[in-house]
PDB file of C-alpha atoms in Angstrom:
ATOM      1  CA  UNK V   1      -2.484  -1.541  36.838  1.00  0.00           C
ATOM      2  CA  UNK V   2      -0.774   1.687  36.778  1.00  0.00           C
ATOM      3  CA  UNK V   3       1.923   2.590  34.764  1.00  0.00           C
ATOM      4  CA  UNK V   4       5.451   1.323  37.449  1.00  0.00           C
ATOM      5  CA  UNK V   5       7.663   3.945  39.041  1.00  0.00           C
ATOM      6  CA  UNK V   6       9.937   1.706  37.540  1.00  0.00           C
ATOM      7  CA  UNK V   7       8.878   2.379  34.129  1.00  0.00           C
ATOM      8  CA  UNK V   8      10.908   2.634  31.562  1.00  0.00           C
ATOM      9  CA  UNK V   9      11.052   2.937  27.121  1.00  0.00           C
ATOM     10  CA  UNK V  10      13.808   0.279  27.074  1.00  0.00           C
ATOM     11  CA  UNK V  11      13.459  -2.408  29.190  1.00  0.00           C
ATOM     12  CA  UNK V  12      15.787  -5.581  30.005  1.00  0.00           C
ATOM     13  CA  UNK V  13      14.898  -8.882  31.560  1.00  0.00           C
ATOM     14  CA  UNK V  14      16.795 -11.858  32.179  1.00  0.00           C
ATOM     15  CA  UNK V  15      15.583 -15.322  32.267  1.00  0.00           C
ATOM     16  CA  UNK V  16      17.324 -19.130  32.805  1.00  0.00           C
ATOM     17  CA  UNK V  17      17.071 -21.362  30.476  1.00  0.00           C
ATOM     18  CA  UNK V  18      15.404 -24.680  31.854  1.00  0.00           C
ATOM     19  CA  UNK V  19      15.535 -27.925  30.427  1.00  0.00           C
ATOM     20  CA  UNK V  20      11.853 -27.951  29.826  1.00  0.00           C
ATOM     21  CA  UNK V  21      12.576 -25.393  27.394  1.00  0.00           C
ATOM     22  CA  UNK V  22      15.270 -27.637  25.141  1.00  0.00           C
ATOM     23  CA  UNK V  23      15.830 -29.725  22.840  1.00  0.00           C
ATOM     24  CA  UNK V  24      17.802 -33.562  23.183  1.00  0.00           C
ATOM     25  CA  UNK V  25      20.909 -31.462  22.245  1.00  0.00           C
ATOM     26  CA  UNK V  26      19.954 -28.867  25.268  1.00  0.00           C
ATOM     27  CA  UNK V  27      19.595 -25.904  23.075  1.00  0.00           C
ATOM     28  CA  UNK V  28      16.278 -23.881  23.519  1.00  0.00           C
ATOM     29  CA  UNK V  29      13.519 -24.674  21.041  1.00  0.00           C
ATOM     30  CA  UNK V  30      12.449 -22.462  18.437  1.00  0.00           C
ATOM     31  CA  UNK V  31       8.958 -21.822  19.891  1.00  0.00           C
ATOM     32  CA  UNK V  32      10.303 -21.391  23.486  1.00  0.00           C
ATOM     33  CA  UNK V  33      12.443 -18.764  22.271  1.00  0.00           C
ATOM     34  CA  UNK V  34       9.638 -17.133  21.019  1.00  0.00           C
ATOM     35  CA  UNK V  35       7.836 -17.009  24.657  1.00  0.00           C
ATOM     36  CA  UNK V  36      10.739 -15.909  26.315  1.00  0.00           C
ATOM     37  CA  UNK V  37      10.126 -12.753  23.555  1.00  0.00           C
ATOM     38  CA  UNK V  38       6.728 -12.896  23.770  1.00  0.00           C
ATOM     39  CA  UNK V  39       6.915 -12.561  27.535  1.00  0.00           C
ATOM     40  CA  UNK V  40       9.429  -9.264  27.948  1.00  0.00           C
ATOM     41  CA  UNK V  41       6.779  -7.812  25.573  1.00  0.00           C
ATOM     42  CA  UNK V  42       4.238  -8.827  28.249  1.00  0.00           C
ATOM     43  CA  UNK V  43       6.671  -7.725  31.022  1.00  0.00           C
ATOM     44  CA  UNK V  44       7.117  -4.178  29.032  1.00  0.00           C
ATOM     45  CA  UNK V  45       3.879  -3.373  28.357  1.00  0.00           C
ATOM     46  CA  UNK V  46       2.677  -4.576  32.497  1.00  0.00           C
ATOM     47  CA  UNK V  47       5.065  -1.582  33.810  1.00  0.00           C
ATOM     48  CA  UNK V  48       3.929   0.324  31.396  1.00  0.00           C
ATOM     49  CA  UNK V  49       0.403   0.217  32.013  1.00  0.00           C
ATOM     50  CA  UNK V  50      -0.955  -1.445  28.556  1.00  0.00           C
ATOM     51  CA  UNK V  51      -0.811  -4.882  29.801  1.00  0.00           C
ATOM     52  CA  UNK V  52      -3.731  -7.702  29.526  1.00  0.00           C
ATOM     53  CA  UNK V  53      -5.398  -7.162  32.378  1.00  0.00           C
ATOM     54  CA  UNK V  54      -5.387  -2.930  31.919  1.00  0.00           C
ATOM     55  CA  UNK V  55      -6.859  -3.802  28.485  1.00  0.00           C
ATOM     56  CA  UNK V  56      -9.636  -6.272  29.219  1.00  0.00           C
ATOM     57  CA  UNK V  57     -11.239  -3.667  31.003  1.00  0.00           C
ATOM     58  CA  UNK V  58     -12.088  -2.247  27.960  1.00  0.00           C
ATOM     59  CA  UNK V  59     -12.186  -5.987  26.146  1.00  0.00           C
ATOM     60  CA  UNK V  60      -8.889  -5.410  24.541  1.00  0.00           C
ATOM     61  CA  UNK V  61      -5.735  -7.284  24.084  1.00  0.00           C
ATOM     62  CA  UNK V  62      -2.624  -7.524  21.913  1.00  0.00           C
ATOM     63  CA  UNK V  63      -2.561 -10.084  19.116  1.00  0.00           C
ATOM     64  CA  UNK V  64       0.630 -10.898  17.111  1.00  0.00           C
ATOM     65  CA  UNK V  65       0.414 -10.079  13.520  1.00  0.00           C
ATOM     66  CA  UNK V  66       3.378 -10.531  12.188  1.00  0.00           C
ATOM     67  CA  UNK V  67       7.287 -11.799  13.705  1.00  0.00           C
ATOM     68  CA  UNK V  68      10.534 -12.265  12.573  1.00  0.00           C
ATOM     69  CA  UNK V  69      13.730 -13.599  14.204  1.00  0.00           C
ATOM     70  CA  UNK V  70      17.167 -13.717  13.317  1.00  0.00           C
ATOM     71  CA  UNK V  71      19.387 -16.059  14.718  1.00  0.00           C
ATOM     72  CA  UNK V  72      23.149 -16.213  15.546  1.00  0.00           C
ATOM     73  CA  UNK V  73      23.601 -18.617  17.711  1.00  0.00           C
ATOM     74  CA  UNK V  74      20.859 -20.320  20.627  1.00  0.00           C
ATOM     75  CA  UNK V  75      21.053 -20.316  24.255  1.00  0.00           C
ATOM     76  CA  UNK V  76      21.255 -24.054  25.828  1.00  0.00           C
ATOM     77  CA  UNK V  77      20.588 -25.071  29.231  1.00  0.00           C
ATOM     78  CA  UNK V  78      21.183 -23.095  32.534  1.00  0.00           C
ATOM     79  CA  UNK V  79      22.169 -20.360  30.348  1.00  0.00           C
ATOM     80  CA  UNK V  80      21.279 -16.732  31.636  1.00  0.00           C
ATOM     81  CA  UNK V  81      19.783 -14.610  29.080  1.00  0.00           C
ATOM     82  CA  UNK V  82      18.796 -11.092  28.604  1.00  0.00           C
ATOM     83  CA  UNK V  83      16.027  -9.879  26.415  1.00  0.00           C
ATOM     84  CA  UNK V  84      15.971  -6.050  25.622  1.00  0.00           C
ATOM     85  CA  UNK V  85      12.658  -4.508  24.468  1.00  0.00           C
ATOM     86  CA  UNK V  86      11.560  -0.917  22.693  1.00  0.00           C
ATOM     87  CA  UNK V  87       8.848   0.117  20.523  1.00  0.00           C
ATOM     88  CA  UNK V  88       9.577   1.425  17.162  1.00  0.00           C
ATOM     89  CA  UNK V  89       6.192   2.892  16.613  1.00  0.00           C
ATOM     90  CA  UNK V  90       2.765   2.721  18.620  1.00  0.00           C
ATOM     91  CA  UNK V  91      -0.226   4.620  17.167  1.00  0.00           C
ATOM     92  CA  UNK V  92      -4.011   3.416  16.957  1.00  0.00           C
ATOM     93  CA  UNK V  93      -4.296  -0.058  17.097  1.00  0.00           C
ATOM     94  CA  UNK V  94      -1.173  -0.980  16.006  1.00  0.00           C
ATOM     95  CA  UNK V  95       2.528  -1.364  17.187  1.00  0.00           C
ATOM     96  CA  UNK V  96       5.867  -2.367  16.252  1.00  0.00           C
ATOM     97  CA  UNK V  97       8.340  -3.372  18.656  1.00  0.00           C
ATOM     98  CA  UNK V  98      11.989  -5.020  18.623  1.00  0.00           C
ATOM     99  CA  UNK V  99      13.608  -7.784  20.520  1.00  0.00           C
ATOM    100  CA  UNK V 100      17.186  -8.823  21.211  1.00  0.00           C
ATOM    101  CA  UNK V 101      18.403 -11.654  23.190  1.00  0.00           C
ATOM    102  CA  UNK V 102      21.964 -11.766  24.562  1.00  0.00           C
ATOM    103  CA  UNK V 103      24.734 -14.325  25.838  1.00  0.00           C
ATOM    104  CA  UNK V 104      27.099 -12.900  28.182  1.00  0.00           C
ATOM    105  CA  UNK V 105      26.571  -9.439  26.674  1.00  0.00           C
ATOM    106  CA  UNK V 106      26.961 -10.958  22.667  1.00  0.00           C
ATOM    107  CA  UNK V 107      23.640 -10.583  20.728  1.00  0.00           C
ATOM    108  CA  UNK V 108      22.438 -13.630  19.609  1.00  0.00           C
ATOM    109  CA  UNK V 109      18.681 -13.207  18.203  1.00  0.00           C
ATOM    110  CA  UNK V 110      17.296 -10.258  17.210  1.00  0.00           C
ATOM    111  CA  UNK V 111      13.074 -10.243  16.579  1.00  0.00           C
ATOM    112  CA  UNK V 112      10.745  -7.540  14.662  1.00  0.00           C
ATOM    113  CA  UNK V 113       6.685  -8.256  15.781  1.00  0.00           C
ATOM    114  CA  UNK V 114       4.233  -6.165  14.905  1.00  0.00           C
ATOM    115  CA  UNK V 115       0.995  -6.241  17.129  1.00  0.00           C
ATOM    116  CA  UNK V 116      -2.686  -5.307  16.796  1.00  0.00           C
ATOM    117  CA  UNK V 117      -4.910  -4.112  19.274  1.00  0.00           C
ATOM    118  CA  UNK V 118      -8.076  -6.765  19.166  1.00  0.00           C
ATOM    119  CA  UNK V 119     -11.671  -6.256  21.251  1.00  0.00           C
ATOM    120  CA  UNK V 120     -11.803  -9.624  22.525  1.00  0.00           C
ATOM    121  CA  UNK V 121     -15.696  -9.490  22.267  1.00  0.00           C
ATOM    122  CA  UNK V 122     -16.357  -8.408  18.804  1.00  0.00           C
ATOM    123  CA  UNK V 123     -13.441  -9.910  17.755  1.00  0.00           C
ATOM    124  CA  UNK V 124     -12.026  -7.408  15.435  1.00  0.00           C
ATOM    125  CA  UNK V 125      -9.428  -4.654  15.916  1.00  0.00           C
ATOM    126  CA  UNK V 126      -9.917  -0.961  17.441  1.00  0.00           C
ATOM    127  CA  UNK V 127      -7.768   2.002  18.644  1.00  0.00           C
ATOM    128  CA  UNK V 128      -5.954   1.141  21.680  1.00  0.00           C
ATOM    129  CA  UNK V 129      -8.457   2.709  24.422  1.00  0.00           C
ATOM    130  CA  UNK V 130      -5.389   3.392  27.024  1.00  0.00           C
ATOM    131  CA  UNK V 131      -3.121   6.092  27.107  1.00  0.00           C
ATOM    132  CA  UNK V 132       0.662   5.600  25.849  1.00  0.00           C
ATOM    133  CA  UNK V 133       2.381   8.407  25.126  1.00  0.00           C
ATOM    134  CA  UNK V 134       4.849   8.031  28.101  1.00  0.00           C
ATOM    135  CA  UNK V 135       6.272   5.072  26.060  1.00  0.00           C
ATOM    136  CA  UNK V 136       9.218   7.260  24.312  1.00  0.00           C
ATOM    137  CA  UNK V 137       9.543   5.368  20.797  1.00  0.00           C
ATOM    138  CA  UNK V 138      12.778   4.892  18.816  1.00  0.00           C
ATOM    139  CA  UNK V 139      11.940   4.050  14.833  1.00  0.00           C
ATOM    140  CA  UNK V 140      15.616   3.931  13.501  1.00  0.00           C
ATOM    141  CA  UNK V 141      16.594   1.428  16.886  1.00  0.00           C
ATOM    142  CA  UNK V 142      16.448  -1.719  14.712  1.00  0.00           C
ATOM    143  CA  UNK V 143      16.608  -5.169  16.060  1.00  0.00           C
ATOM    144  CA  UNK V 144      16.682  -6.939  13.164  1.00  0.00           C
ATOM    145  CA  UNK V 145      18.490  -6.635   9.947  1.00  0.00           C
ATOM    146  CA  UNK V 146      15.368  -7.227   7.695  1.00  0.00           C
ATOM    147  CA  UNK V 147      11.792  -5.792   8.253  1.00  0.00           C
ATOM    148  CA  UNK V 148       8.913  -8.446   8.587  1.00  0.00           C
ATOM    149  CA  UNK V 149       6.750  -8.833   4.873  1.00  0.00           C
ATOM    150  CA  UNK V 150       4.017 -10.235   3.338  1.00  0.00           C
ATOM    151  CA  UNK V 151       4.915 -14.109   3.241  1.00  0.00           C
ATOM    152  CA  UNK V 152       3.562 -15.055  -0.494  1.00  0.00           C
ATOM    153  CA  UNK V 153       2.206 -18.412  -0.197  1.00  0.00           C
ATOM    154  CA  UNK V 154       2.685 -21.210  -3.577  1.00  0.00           C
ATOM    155  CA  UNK V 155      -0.740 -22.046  -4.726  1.00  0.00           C
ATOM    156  CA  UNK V 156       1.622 -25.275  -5.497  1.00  0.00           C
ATOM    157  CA  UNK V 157       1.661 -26.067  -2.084  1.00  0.00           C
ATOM    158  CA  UNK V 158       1.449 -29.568  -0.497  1.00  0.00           C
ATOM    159  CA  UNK V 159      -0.599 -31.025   1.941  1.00  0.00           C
ATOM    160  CA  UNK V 160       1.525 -32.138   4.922  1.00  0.00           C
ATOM    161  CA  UNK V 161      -1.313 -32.882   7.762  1.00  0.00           C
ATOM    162  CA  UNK V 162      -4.837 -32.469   8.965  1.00  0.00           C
ATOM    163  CA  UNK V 163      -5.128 -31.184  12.540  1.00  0.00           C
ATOM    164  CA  UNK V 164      -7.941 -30.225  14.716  1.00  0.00           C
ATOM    165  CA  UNK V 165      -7.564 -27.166  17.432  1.00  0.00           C
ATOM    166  CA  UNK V 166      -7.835 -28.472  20.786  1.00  0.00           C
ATOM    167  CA  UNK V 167      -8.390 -26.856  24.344  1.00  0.00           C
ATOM    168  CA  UNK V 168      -4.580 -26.938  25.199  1.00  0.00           C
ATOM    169  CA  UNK V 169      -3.595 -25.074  21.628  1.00  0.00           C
ATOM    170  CA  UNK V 170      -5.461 -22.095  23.206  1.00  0.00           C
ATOM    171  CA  UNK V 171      -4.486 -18.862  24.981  1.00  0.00           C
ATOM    172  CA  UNK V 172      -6.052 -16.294  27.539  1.00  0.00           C
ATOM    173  CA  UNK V 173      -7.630 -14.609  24.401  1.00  0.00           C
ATOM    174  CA  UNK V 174      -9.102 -18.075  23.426  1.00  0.00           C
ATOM    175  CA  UNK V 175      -7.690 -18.468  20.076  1.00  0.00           C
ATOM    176  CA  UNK V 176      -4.768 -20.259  19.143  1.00  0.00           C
ATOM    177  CA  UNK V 177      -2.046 -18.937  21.125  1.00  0.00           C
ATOM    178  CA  UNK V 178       0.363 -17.726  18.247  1.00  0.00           C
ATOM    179  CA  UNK V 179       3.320 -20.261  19.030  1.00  0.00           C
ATOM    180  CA  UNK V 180       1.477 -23.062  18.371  1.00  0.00           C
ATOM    181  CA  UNK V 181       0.951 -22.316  14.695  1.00  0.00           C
ATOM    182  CA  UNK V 182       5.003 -22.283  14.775  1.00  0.00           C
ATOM    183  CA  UNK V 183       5.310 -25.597  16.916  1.00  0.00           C
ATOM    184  CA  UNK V 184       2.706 -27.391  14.645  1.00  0.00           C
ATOM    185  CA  UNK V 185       4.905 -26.500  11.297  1.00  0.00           C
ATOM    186  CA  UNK V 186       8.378 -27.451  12.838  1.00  0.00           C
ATOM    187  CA  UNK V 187       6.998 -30.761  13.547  1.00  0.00           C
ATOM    188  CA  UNK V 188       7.027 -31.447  10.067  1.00  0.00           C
ATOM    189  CA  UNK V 189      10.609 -30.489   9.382  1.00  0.00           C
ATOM    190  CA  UNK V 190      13.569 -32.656   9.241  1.00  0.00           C
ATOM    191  CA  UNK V 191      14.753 -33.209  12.974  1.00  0.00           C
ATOM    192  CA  UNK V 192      18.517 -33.517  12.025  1.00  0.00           C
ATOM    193  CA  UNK V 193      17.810 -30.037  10.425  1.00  0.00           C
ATOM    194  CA  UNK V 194      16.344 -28.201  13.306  1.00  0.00           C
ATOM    195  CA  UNK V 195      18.642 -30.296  16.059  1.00  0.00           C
ATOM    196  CA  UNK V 196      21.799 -28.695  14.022  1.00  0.00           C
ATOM    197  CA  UNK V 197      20.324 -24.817  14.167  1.00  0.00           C
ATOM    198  CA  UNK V 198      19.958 -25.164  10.645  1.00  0.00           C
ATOM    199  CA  UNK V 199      17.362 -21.775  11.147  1.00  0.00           C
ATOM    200  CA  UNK V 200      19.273 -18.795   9.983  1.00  0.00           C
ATOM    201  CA  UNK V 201      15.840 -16.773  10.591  1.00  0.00           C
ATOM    202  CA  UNK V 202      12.253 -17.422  10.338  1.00  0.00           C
ATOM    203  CA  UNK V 203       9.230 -15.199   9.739  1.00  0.00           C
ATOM    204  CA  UNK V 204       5.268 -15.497  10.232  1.00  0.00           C
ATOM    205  CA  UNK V 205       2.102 -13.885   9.111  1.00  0.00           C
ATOM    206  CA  UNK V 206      -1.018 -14.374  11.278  1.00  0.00           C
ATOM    207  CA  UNK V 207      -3.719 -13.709   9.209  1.00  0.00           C
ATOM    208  CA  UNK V 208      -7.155 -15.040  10.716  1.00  0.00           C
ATOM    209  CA  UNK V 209      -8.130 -16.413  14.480  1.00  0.00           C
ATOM    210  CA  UNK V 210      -8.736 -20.351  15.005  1.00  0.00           C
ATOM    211  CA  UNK V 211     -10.421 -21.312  17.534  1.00  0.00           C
ATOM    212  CA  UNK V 212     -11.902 -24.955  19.211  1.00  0.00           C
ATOM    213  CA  UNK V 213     -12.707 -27.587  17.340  1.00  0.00           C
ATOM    214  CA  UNK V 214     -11.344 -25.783  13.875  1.00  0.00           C
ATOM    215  CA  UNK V 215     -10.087 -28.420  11.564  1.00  0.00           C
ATOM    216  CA  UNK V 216      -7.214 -26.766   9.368  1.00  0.00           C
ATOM    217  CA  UNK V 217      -4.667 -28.334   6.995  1.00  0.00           C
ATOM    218  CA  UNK V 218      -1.057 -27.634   7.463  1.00  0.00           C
ATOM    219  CA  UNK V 219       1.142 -26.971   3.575  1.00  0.00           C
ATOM    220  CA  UNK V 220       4.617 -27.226   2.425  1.00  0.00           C
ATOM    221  CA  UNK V 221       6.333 -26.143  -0.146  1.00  0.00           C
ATOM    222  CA  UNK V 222      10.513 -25.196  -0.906  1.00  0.00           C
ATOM    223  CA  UNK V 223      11.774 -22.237  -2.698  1.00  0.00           C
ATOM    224  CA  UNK V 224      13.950 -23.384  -6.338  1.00  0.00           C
ATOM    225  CA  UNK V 225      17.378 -22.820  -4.785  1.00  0.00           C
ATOM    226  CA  UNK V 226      16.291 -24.740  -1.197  1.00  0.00           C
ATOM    227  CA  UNK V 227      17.375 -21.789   0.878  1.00  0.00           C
ATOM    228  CA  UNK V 228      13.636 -21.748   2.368  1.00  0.00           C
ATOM    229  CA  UNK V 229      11.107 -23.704   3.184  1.00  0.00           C
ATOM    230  CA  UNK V 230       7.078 -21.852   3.370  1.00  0.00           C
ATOM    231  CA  UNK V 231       4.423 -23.348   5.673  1.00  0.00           C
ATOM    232  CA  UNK V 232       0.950 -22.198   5.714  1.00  0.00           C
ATOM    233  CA  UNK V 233      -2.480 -23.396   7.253  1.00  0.00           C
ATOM    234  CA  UNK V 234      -5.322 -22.942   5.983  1.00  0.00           C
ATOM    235  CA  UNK V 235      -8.933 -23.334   7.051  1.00  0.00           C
ATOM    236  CA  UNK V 236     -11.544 -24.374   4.343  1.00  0.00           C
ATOM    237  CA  UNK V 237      -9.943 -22.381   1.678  1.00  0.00           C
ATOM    238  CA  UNK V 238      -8.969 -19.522   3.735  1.00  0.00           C
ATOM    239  CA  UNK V 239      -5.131 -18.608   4.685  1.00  0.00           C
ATOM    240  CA  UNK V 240      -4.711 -18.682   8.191  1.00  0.00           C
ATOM    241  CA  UNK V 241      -0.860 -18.457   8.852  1.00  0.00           C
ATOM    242  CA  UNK V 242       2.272 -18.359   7.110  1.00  0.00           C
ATOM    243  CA  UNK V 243       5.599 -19.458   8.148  1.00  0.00           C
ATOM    244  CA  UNK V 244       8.388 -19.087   5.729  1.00  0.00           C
ATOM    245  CA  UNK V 245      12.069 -20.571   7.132  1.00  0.00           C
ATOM    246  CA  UNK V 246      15.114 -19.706   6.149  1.00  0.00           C
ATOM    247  CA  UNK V 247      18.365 -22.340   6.055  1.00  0.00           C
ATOM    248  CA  UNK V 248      22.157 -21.531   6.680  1.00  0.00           C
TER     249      UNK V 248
END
């Protein structure tokens, strides 16, 4: 597609919460907060010209690397939200770009994700093959008031649960789409915990592809003082993701 007429380097969408989207207390789910991110990104980079189907005709896409989110407060049901999008930096095959979400013009979550460009044939990354210079980019606008880092991962680490990848944990790029490694982990945290937004912010590292028919194990393990918990999965004895949670 060509880049919009309505193009522009800050972009704002709005979206209304469903109940699909919530939990029993009819607040919106960590991992569908991350879509409703996930998809102004997608939005964005459509009017800009970059989007899925512009790259796939070079056998490109975007793949989430690495996210974080901080949370003040969550949206619940029939609530009208507004998530504002820039890019910090864009060069090569790899971007950063920031996220807010607002309430009645309050900011409630902010989100850092950092994205690589991936050839969806060869299955490795490669220089972004479309131009992108039109995107203005704003480095110091920060949306978050920690950068995403390397999650280190306790070789003390327990096993939690087994799982096998199945057709409906994939995406369009036909790996795991990157929420499910997030849904998968919160399934093994305390309910009460997550049903009172215990989540003050959250952070993950995506480090290799799954695909069908993988068989990974999911890990848990606490920091000394409790204030966060660390998820990873692995695959044989390889690190696949890493989710490290942080409590109020």
């Amino acid at each position: 597609m060509p880049i919009s007429p309505n193009f522009t380097s800050v972009l704002s969408k709005n979206w209304e919460i469903n109940f699909t989207q919530c939990t029993p207390t009819g607040y919106l789910k960590y991992t569908d907060l991350c879509n409703l991110l996930q998809l102004t990104a997608a939005a964005h980079s459509e009017v800009g010209g970059i989007s899925f189907t512009d790259m796939q005709e070079f056998d490109q896409a975007w793949v989430l690397s690495r996210m974080r989110v901080e949370i003040t407060a969550l949206p619940k049901w029939q609530d009208v939200v507004t998530v504002k999008t820039w890019i910090n930096s864009l060069e090569n095959s790899r971007s950063v770009r920031a996220l807010e979400m607002y309430v009645n013009g309050e900011k409630i979550v902010g989100s850092e994700t950092y994205w690589a460009v991936f050839n969806t044939k060869a299955r490795r990354p490669e220089a972004l093959a479309l131009p992108y210079e039109h995107f203005e980019l704003f480095p110091e606008n920060r949306a978050t008031t920690e950068g995403f880092s390397k999650i280190n991962i306790n070789p003390e680490k327990e096993s939690v649960f087994e799982k096998t990848v199945y057709l409906s944990d994939l995406d369009i790029v036909n790996h795991a789409n990157n929420v499910k490694y997030l849904e998968w982990c919160l399934d093994h945290v305390n309910a009460k915990r997550i049903l009172k937004q215990e989540v003050k912010s959250f952070e993950m590292n995506f480090l290799k592809e799954l695909s069908l028919n993988d068989e990974v194990v999911i890990h848990e393990s606490d920091n000394d003082d409790q204030s966060a918990t660390t998820f990873s999965i692995t695959k044989g004895d390889k690190n696949c993701f890493a989710l490290e949670l942080h409590w109020k």
